[in-house]
XYZ file of C-alpha atoms in Angstrom:
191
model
C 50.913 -45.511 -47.576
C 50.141 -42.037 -48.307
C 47.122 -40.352 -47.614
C 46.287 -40.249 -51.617
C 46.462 -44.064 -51.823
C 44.708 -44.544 -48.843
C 41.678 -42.509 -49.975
C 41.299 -44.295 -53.283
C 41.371 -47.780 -51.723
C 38.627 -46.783 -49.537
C 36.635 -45.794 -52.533
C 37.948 -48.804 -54.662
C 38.302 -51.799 -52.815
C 35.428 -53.638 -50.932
C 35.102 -51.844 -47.430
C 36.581 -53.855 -44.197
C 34.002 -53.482 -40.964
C 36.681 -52.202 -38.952
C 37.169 -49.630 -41.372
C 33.536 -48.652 -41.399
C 33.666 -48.558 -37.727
C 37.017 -46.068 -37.451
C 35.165 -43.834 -40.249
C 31.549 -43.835 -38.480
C 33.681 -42.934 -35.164
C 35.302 -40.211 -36.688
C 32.424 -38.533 -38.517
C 29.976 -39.757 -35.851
C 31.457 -37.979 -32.721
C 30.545 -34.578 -34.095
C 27.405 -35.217 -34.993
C 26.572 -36.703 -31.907
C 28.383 -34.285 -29.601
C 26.030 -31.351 -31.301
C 28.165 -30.556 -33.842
C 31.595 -30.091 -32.581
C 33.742 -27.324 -34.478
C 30.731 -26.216 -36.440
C 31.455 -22.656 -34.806
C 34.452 -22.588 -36.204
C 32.728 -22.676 -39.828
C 30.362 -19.715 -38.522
C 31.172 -16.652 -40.671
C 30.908 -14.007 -37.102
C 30.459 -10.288 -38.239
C 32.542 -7.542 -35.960
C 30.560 -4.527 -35.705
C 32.696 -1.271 -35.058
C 30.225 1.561 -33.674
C 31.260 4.451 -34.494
C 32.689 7.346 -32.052
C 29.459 9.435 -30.398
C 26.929 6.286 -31.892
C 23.906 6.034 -29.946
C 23.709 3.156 -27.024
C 21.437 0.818 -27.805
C 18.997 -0.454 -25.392
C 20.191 -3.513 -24.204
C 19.282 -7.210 -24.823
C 17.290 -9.227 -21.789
C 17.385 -13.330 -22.508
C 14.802 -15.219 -21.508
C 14.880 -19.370 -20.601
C 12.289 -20.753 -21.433
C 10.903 -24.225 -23.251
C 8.851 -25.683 -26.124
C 5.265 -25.546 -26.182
C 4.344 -24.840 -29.071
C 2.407 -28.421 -29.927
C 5.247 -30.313 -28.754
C 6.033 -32.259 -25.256
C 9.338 -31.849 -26.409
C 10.523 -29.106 -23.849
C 13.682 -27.937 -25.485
C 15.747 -24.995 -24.479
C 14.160 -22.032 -26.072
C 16.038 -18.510 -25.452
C 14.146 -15.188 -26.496
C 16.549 -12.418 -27.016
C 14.264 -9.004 -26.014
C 14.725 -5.461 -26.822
C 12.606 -3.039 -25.563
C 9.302 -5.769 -25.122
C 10.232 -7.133 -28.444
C 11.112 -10.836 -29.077
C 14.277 -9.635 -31.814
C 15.322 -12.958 -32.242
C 15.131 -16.960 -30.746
C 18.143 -19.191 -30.010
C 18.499 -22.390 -28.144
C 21.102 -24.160 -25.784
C 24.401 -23.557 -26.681
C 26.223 -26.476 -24.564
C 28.844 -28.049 -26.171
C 29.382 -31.846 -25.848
C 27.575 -33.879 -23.623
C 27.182 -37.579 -23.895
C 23.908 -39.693 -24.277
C 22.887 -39.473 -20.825
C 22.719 -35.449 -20.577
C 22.671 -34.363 -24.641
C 22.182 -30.712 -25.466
C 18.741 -29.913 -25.567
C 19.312 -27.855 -28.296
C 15.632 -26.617 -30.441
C 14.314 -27.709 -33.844
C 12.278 -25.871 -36.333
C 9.245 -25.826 -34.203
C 11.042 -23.985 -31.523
C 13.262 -21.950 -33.407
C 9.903 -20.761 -35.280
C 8.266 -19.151 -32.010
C 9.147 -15.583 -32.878
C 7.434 -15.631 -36.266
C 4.112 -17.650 -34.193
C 4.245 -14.541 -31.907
C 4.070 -11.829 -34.146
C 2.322 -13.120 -36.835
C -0.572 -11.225 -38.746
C -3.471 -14.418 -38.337
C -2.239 -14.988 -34.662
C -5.224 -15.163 -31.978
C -5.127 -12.662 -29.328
C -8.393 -12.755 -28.045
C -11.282 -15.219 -27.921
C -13.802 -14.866 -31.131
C -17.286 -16.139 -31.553
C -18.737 -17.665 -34.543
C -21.698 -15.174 -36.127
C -22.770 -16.600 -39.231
C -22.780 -20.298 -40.542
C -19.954 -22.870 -39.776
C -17.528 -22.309 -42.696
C -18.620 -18.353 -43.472
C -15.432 -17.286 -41.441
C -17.765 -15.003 -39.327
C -16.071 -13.988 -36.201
C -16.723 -11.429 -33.389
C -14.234 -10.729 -30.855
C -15.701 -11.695 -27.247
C -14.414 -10.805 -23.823
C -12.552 -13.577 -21.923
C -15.381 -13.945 -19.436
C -17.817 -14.554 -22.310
C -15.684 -17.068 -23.370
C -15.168 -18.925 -20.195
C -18.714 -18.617 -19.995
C -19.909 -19.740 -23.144
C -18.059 -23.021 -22.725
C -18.471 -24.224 -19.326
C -22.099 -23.825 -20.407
C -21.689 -25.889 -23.387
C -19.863 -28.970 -21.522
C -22.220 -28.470 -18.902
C -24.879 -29.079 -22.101
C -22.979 -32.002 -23.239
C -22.937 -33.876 -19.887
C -26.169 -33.399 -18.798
C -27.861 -34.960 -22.182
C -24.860 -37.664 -22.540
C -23.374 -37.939 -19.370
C -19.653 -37.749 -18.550
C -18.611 -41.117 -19.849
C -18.265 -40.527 -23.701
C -15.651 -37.367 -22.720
C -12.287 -37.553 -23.472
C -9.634 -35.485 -21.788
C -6.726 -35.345 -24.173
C -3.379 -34.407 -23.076
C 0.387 -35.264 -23.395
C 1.796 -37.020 -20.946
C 5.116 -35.475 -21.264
C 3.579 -31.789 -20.029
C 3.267 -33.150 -16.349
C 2.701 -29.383 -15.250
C 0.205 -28.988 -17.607
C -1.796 -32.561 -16.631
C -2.382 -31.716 -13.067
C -5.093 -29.493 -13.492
C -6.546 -31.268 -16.445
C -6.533 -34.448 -14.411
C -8.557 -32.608 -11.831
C -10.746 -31.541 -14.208
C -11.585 -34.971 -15.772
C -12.410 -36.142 -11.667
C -14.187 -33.432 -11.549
C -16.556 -34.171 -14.331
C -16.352 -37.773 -14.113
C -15.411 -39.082 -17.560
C -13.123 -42.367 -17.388
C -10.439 -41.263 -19.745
């Protein structure tokens, strides 16, 4: 049979399981493997510097993982130049199987270098001036901060006690719990 009549009685006639099942295999293992041959599909760019061009400085990598709101911890590589996050990859291991798949990034991840230099981002603590919802900020020093806000718990626990406190955290972030489990000990909430 050739390939031709092959193709159109897959799309014509009523589809057998075990054909469903060699199909799914074949399309399947890619997908699942982290996309198998997709480099080959990559249009890659050779740059040519030209004779007496200017070395550039060159590129550190740093491992790291997820945190941005996610217990996720996948790979996250940030390509720096000169103190400069340029650009954010993530693992590049081919294959794998279900027990040890490529812990390649999504969106989130992918998305830290625009977080990190972005015009609205945080870099220092800010205190609230005028009436909740004025947007009325001054910028505080970190002892202030630390300050203002053991004070306020410390407010909190003495007029309600420790028992209506929650301690929220993922469990996935075990590094992260340890201290915030000593904390909730410390001030004796239940949760």
């Amino acid at each position: 049979m050739s390939d031709d009549n092959h193709l159109k009685n897959l799309l014509t006639n009523k589809m057998q399981r075990r054909t469903f099942l060699k199909w799914s295999g074949a399309i399947g293992k890619p997908v699942i493997a982290g996309g198998i041959g997709t480099k080959m599909l990559v249009n890659r760019k050779v740059v040519i510097k030209p004779v007496g061009a200017k070395e550039e400085s060159p590129e550190t990598i740093i491992s790291t993982c997820s945190i941005n709101n996610c217990g996720g911890r996948c790979v996250i590589k940030a390509h720096v130049k000169e103190g400069v996050v340029v650009r954010v990859s993530t693992d590049t291991q081919e294959g794998g199987d279900l027990s040890t798949p490529p812990l390649r990034a999504c969106v989130r991840g992918r998305n830290y270098r625009s977080m990190l230099y972005h015009p609205d981002r945080l870099k220092f603590p800010m205190k609230r001036v005028g009436k909740r919802g004025e947007g009325k900020f001054e910028r505080i020093s970190w002892d202030e901060a630390v300050e203002t806000i053991a004070a306020q718990v410390k407010r909190i626990g003495d007029k309600y006690g420790p028992e209506p406190a929650c301690v929220a955290a993922c469990p996935m972030r075990a590094i992260e719990f340890g201290p915030i489990e000593e904390l909730r000990k410390k001030y004796g909430t239940v949760s």
